[in-house]
Steps between C-alpha positions, in 0.01 A plus 500: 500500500660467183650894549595376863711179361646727223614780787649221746692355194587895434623510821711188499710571198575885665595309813735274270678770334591674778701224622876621400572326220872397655312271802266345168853439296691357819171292627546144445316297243292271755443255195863497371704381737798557256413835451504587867835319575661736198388800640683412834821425319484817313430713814812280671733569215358899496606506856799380431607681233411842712724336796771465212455872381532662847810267585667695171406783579672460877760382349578745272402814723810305727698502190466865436528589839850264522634693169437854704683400783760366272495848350525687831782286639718551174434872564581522793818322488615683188396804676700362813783446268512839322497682825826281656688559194395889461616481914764348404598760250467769731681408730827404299430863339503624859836352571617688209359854645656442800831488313445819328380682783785399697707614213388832495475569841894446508537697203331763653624454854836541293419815317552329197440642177598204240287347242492212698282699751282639276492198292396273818241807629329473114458139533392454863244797406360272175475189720274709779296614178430174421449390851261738558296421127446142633392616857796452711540817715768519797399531841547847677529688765618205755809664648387684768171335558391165745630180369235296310582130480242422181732756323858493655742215546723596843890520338661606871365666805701850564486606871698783459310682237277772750202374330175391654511143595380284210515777224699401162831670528614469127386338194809252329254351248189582393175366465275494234107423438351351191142683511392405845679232565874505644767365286773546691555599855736799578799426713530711788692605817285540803556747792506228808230536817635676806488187712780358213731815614468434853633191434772591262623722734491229799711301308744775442546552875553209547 
């Protein structure tokens, strides 16, 4: 009997120490009342010191994420504002070509042989150099061919030109491209559609 009382108590104290020993800390003190009452507080203040860490966390995860999108928008407008000014650039520069090339066309046109000619060719030549470095290129090959409206700008409309209806005549300015994107539309004169002559020449009957 006596081995039988010692293997029961054996027993016992196994079944006691495989309690986890968090549920014996936490259990209340049945004969301290105080005790019991100052475990509650604790666990109160413990859950509301974790409700205090995740509402810093959340609101500095929205902090960071505020100082990104900060970041991005002052990128994007400085971004925004290098690209107006470098348009802007080009397109005074542009106004300048045109000059040139308008100057040596009549030099040419002229059969003139002065410095000034060569002079203006030299420096209209440097300016398309530099153009081209920064990825401006002109646009070619438009007289002759359909008009296109996302690259041409309608100066007149010639009906007297023997051209296919709606095919650019002649180029008066031209049009340039920065990369992909159009910089400046070319200006153009535009053969007019047959039902435009028919009506031209109506009017000239009458």
């Amino acid at each position: 009997m006596a081995g039988e009382e010692r293997g029961t108590e054996k027993d016992e104290s196994e079944r006691v120490q495989s309690v986890p020993q968090v549920l014996l800390d936490s259990a209340p003190d049945h004969e301290d009342g105080v005790g019991g009452e100052a475990l509650r507080t604790l666990g109160s203040r413990i859950r509301e010191l974790q409700h205090e860490i995740e509402r810093l966390n959340s609101a500095v995860h929205e902090e960071q994420m505020l100082r990104i999108r900060e970041q991005a928008t002052l990128q994007r407008d400085k971004s925004s504002f290098e690209a107006r000014t470098k348009l802007a650039l080009f397109l005074d520069l542009l106004a300048i070509v045109d000059s040139f090339d308008q100057l040596v066309k009549h030099g040419e046109g002229t059969q003139d042989d002065s410095s000034l000619l060569v002079g203006s060719q030299a420096v209209l030549g440097q300016l398309n150099q530099f153009l081209a470095r920064n990825g401006v290129h002109r646009l070619e090959g438009l007289e002759g061919n359909p008009y296109d409206s996302a690259t041409c700008e309608i100066a007149r409309v010639v009906t007297d030109s023997g051209a296919p209806a709606n095919t650019v005549v002649r180029v008066l300015r031209d049009g340039y491209k920065l990369g992909e994107m159009l910089l400046r539309p070319a200006m153009v004169d535009v053969a007019s559609g047959p039902q435009a002559t028919v009506e031209s020449s109506d009017a000239g009957e009458d």
